Short mmCIF file of C-alpha atoms and ligand atoms in Angstrom, two decimals:
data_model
loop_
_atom_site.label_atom_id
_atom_site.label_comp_id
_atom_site.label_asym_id
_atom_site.label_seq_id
_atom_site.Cartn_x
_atom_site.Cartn_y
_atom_site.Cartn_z
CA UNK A 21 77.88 -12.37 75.18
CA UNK A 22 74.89 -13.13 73.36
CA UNK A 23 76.27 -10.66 70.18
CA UNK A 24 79.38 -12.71 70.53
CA UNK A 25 78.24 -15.19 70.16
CA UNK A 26 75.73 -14.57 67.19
CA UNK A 27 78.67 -12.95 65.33
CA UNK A 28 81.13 -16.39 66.22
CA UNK A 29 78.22 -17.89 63.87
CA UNK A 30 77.84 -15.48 61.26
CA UNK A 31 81.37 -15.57 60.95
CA UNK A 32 81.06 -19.66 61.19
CA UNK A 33 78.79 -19.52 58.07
CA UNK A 34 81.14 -17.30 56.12
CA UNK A 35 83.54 -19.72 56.01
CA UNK A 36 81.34 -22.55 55.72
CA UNK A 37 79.84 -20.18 52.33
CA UNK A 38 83.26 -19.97 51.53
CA UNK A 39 84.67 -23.26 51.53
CA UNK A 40 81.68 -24.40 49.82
CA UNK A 41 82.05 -21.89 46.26
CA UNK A 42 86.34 -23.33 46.58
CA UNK A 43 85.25 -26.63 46.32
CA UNK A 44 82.57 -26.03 43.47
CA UNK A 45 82.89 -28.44 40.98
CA UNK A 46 84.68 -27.38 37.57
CA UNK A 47 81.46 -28.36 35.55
CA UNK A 48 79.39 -26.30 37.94
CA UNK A 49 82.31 -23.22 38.01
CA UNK A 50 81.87 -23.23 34.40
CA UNK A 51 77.86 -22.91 34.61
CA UNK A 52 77.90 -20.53 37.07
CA UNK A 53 80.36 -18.07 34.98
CA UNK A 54 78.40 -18.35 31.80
CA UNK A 55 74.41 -17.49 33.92
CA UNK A 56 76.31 -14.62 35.82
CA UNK A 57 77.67 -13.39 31.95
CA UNK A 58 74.08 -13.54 30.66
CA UNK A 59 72.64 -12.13 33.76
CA UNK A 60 74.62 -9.31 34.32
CA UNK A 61 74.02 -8.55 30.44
CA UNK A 62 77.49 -9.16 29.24
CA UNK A 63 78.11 -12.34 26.86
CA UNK A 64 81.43 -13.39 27.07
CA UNK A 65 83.39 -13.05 23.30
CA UNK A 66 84.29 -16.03 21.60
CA UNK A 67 86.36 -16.89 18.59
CA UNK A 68 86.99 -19.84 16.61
CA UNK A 69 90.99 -21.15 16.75
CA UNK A 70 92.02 -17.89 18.20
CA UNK A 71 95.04 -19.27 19.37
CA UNK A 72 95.66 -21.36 15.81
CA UNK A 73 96.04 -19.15 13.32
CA UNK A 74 95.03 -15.42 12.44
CA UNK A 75 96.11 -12.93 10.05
CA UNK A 76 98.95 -13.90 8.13
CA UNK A 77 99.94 -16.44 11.25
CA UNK A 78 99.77 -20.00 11.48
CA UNK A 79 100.73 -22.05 14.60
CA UNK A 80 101.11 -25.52 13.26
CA UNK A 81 102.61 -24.47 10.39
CA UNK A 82 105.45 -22.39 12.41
CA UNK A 83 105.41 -25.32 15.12
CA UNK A 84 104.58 -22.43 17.70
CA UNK A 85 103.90 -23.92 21.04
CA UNK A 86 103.94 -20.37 22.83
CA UNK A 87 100.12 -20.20 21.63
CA UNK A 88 100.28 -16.21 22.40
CA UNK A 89 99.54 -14.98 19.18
CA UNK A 90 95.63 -14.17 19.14
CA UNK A 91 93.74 -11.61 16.43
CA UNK A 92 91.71 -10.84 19.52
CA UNK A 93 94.65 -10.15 21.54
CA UNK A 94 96.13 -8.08 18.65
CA UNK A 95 93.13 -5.52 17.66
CA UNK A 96 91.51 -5.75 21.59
CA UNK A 97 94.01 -5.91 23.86
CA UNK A 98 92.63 -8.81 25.75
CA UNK A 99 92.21 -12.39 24.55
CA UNK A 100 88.90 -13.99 23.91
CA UNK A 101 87.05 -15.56 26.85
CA UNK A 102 85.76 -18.44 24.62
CA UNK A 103 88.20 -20.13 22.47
CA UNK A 104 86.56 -22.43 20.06
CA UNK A 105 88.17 -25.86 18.63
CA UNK A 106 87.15 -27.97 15.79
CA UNK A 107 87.65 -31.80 16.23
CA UNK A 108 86.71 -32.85 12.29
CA UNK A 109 89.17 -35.25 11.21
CA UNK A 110 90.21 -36.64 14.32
CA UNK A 111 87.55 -39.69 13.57
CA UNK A 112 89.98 -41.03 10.85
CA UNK A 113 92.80 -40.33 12.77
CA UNK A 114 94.19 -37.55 10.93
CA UNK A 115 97.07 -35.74 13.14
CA UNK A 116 95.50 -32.47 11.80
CA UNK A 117 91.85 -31.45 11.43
CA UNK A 118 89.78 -30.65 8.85
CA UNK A 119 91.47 -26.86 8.92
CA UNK A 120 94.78 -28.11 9.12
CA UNK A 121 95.39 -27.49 13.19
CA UNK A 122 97.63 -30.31 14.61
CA UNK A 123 95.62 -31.91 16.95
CA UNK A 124 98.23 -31.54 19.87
CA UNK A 125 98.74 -28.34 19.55
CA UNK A 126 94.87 -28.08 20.00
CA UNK A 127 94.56 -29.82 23.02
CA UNK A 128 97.93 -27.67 24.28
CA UNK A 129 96.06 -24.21 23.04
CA UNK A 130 93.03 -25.85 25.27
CA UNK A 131 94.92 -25.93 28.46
CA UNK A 132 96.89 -22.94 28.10
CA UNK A 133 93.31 -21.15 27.27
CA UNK A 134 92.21 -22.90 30.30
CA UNK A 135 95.24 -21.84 32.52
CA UNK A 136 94.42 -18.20 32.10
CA UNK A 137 91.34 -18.66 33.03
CA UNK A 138 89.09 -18.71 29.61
CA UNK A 139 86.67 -21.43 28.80
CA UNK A 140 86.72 -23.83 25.86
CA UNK A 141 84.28 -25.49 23.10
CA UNK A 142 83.99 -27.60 20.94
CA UNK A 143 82.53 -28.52 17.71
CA UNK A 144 82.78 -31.37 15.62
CA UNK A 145 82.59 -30.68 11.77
CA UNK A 146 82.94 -34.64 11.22
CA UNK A 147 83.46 -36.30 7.54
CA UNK A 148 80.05 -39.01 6.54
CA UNK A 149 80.47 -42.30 7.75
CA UNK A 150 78.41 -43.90 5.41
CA UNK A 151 79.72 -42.65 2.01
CA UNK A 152 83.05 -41.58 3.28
CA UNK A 153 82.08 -38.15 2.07
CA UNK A 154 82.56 -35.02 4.00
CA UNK A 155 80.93 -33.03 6.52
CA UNK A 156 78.66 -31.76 3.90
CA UNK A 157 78.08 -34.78 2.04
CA UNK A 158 73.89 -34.76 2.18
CA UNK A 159 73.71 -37.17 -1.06
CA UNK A 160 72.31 -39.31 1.55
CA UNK A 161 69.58 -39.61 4.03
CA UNK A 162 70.43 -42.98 5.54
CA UNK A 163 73.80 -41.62 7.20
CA UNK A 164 72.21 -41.34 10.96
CA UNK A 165 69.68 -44.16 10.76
CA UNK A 166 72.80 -46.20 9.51
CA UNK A 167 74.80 -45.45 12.74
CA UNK A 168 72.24 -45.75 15.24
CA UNK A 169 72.34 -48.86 17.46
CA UNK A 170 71.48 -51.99 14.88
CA UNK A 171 72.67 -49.88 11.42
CA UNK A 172 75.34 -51.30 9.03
CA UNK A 173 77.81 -48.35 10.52
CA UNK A 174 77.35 -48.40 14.08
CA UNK A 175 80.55 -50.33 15.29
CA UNK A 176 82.18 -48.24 12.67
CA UNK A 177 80.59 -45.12 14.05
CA UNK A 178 80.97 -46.01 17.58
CA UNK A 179 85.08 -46.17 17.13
CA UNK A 180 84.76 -42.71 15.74
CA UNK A 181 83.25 -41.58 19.02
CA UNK A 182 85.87 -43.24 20.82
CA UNK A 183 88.92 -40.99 19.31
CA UNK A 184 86.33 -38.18 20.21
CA UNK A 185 85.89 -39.43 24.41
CA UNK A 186 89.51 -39.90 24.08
CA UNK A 187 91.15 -36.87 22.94
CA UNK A 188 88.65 -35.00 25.20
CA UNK A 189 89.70 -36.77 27.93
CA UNK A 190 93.06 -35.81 27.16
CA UNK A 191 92.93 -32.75 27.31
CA UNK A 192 93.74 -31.80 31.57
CA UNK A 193 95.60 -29.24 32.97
CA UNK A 194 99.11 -28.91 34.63
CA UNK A 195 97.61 -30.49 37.94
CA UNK A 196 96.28 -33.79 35.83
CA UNK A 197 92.38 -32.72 36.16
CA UNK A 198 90.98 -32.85 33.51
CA UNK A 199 89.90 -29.33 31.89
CA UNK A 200 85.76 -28.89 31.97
CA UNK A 201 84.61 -28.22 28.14
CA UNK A 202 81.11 -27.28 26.15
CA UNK A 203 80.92 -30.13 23.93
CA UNK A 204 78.77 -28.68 20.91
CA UNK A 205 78.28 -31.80 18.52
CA UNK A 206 75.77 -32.21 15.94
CA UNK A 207 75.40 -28.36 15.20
CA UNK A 208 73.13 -26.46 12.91
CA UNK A 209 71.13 -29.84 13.03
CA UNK A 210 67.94 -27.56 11.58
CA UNK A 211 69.58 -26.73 8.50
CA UNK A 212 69.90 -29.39 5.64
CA UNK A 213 73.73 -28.98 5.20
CA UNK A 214 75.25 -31.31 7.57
CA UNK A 215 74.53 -35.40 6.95
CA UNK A 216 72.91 -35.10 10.43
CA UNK A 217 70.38 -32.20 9.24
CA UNK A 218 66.74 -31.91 8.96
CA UNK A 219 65.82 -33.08 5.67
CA UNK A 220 68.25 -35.57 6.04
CA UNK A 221 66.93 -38.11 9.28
CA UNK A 222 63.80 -38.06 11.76
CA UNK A 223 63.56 -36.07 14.42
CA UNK A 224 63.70 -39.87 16.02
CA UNK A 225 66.61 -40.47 14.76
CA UNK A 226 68.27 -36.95 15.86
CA UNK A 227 67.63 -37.34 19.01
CA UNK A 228 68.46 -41.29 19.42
CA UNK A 229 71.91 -40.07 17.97
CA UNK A 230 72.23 -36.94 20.26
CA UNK A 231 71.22 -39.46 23.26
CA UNK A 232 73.87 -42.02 21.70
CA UNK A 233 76.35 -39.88 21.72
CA UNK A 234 75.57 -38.50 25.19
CA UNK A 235 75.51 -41.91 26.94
CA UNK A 236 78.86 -42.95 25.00
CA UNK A 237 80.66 -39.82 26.15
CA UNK A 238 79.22 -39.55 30.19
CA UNK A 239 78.15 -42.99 30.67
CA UNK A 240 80.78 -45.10 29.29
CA UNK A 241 83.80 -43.40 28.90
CA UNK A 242 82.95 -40.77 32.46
CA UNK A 243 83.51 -37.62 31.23
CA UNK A 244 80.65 -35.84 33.58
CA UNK A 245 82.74 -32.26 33.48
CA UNK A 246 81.50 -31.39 29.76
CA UNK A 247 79.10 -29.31 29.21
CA UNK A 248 76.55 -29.74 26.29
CA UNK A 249 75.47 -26.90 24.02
CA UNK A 250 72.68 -27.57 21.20
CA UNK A 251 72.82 -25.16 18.45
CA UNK A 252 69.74 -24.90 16.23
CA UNK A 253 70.05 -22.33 13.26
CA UNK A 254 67.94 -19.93 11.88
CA UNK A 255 65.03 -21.35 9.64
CA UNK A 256 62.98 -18.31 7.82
CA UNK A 257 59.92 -19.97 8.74
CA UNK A 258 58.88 -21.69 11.47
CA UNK A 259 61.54 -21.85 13.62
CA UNK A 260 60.02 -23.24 16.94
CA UNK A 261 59.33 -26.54 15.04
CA UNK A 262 62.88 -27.41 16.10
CA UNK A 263 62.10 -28.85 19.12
CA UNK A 264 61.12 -31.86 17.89
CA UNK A 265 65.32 -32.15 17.75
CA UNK A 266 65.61 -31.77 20.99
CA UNK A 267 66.90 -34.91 23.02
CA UNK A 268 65.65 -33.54 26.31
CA UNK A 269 66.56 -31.55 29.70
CA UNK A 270 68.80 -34.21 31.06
CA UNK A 271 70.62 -33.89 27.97
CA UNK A 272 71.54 -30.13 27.19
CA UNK A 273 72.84 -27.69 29.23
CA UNK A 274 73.45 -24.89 26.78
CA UNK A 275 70.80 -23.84 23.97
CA UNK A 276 72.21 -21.73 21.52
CA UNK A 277 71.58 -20.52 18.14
CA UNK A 278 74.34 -20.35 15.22
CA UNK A 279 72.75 -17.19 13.38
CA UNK A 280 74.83 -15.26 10.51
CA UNK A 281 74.59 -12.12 9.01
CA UNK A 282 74.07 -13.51 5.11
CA UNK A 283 76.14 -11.88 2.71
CA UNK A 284 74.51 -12.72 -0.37
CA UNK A 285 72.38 -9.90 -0.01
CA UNK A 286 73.15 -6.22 -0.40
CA UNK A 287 74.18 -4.92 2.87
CA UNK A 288 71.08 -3.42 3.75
CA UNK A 289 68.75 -6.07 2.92
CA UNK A 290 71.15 -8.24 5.09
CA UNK A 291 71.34 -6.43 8.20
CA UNK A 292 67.78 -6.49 8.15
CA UNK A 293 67.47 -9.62 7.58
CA UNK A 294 70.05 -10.70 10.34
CA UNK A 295 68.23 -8.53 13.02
CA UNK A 296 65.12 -9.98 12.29
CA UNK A 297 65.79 -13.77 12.34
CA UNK A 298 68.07 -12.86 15.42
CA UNK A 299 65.55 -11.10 17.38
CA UNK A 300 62.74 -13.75 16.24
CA UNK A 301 65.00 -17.03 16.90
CA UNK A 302 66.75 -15.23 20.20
CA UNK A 303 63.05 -14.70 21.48
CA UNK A 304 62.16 -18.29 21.02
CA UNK A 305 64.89 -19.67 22.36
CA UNK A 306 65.03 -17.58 25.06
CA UNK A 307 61.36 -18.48 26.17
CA UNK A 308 62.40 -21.95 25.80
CA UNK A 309 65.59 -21.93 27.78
CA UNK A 310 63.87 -20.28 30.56
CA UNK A 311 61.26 -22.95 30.84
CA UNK A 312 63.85 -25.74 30.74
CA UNK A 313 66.44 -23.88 33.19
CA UNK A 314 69.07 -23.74 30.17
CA UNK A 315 71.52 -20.95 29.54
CA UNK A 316 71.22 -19.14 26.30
CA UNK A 317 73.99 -18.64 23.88
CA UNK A 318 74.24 -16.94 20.45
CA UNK A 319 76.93 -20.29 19.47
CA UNK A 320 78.19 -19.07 16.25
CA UNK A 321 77.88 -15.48 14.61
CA UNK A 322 79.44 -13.29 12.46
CA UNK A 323 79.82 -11.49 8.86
CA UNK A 324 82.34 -13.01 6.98
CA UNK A 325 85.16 -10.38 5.67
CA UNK A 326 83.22 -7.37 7.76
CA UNK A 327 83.11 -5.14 5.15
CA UNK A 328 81.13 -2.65 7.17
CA UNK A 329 83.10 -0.58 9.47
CA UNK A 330 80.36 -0.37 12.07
CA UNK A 331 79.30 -4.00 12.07
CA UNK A 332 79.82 -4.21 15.61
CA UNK A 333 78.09 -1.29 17.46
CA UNK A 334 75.55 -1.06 15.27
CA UNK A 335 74.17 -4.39 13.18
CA UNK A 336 75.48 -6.83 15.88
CA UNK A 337 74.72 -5.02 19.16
CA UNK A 338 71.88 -3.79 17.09
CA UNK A 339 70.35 -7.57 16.56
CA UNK A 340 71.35 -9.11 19.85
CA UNK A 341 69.86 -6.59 21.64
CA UNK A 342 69.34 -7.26 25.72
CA UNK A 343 69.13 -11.15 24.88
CA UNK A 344 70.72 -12.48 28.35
CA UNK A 345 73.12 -14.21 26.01
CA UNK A 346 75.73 -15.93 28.29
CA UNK A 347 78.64 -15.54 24.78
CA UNK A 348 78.53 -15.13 21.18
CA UNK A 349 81.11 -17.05 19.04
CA UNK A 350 82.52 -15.39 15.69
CA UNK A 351 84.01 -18.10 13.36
CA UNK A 352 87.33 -18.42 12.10
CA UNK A 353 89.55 -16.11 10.49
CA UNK A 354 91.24 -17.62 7.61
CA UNK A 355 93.29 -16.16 4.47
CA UNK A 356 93.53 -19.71 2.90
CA UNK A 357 90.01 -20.06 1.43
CA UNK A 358 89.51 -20.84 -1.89
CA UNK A 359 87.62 -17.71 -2.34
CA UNK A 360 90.56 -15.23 -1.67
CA UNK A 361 91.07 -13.56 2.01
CA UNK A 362 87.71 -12.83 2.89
CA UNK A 363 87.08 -15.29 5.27
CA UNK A 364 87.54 -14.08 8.41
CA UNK A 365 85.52 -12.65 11.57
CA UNK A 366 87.30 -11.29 13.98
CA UNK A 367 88.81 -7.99 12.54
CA UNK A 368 92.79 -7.98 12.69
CA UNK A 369 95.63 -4.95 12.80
CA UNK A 370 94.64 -2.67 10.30
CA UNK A 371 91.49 -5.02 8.88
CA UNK A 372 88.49 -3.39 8.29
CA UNK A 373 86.18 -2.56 11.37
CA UNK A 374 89.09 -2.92 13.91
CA UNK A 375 88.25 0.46 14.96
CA UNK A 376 84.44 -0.35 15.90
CA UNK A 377 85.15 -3.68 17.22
CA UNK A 378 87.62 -1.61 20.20
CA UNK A 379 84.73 0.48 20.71
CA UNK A 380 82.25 -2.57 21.18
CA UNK A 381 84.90 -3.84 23.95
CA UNK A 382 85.15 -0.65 25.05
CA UNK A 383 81.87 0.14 25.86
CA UNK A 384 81.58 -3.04 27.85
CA UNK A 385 79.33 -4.67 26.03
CA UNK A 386 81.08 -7.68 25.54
CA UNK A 387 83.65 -9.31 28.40
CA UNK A 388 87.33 -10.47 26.75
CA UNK A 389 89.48 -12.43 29.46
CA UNK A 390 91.42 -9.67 31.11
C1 BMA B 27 83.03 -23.84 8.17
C2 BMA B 27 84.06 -23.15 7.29
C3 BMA B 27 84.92 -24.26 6.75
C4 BMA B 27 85.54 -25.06 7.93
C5 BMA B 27 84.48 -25.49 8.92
C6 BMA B 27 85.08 -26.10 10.19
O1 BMA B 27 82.02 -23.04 8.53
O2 BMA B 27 84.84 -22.25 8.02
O3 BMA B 27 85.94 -23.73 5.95
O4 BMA B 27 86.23 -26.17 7.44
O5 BMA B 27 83.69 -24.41 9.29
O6 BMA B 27 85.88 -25.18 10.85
#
């Protein structure tokens, strides 16, 4: 009787268990799958527009609203697990962004990605609100301090956040809930390329605009099921300084480092290169994550045109090591740079490397959405 009973309440629990991981919160679902990736030692692969365009394909120019069409998909077999979208543009209410993707068709490529079970970022390559400049426009160092609370281009600033909490709030699946995101904004934030860069405001005023941003986005406009992902980059020397840009835990849920294999150097000199500032950056970050109870992420990586055929088993796996990583992010693959068709990341039918990059999958080291 006794056993009965004591098995009635084991089985009691079960359920309880149970019912309690169904009713987990998207936001928390989302957390959960990216610590079990980087615990079990298997990042999840990410790509930049995946479902927008690839090799010789273009879904807003060919009005394609199947979204099936994925290089991934194509060399792999599988599709991405992280698809990464771009929102640059959508601040002056352009109907496409900076790359030319029709913002629709983004937020449709978001669900769908969603709907079979993937998980979605997004960046925010935004044009300079104070010179009306783009993205890259560092000719001045007033741009944050002038949209910060009291600055000559915060009203102007704060509608530009608006479209953001708007089309991110948009963006819910066939059931009307709205899908749970990394938000990624004010990337790279280390480097001086970006207005919002190092040399180009305070540390201060970084993280006044990161906690601006935050409070706009939760706060005001409610959108609690995002999840936030702070992307340093590498810096030769050092690197741990960059804390100083960081807003705090309450903040950040994701620290991540965007770390590229430089091409400017012969390919020796740049794998080396790229394995060391990996393995010195990953190593700080890690320790720093831990501390703070923060997943780690490798946000955006890559060799642009991958011109060595064993760039994947070798340099990458080579430089990321057993980093518990929750995913690494290639960027885009594009053959409309001005530079010719070399900018692309993801290898694609019959592009160089396609053969290593099944073998990376293959061995397991990486987890595609299958
Ligand atoms: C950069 C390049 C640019 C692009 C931007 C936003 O790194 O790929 O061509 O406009 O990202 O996607």
């Amino acid at each position: 009787m006794k056993m009965h009973l004591a098995k009635i309440m084991i089985m009691a629990s079960a359920i309880i268990l149970a019912g309690c991981s169904a009713t987990q919160m998207p936001k928390e679902k989302l957390i959960s799958t990216l610590k079990q990736a980087a615990e079990e030692g298997t990042p999840l692969y990410g790509h930049q527009d995946d479902l927008m365009y690839g090799h010789t394909w273009n879904a807003t120019k060919e009005n394609d609203h199947n979204l099936t069409r994925s290089d991934v998909l194509s060399t792999a077999g599988a599709y991405p697990y992280i698809l990464g979208l771009d929102l640059g543009w959508l601040e002056i209410d352009s109907p496409c962004n900076l790359d030319g993707n029709d913002f629709n068709l983004m937020r449709e490529a978001a669900v769908k990605h969603y709907e079979r079970g993937g998980i979605v970022t997004i960046s925010w390559h935004l044009r300079n609100p104070l010179t009306g400049g783009d993205t890259w426009d560092v000719s001045s160092d007033k741009v944050v301090e002038s949209i910060l609370p009291g600055g000559e281009k915060h009203e102007y600033f704060m509608e530009w956040l608006d479209r953001v909490a708007t089309w991110l709030a948009s963006v819910k699946d066939s059931e009307g809930k709205h899908v749970p995101m990394i938000f990624r904004p004010w990337h790279e934030h280390t480097g001086s390329w970006f207005w919002w860069g190092g040399k180009l405001c305070s540390p201060e005023q970084f993280n006044a605009l990161w906690v601006m941003t935050y409070n706009y986005i939760v706060k005001e406009r409610g959108l609690d099921d995002l999840v936030w992902a702070i992307s340093p980059n590498t810096l030769s020397e050092n690197f741990d300084s960059w804390v100083e840009r960081y807003p705090g835990d309450e903040y950040v849920d994701i620290i991540g480092l965007d770390c590229y294999c430089p091409t400017y150097l012969g390919q020796k000199e740049s794998f080396a290169k790229f394995k060391k500032d990996m393995t010195e950056c990953l190593a700080s970050l890690q320790k720093f994550s831990e501390l703070r109870g923060k997943i780690l992420a490798l946000t955006e990586t890559g060799y642009e045109g991958l011109t060595y055929e064993r760039w994947w088993t070798e340099v990458l796996q080579g430089a990321i090591g057993d980093f518990p990583i929750a995913y690494l992010l290639v960027w885009r693959n594009t053959d409309e740079m001005p530079r010719g068709n070399v900018h692309f990341y993801t290898p694609w039918p019959g592009g160089p490397s396609e053969q290593d990059f099944k073998e990376f999958v293959e061995s397991g080291r990486i987890k595609l959405l299958r």
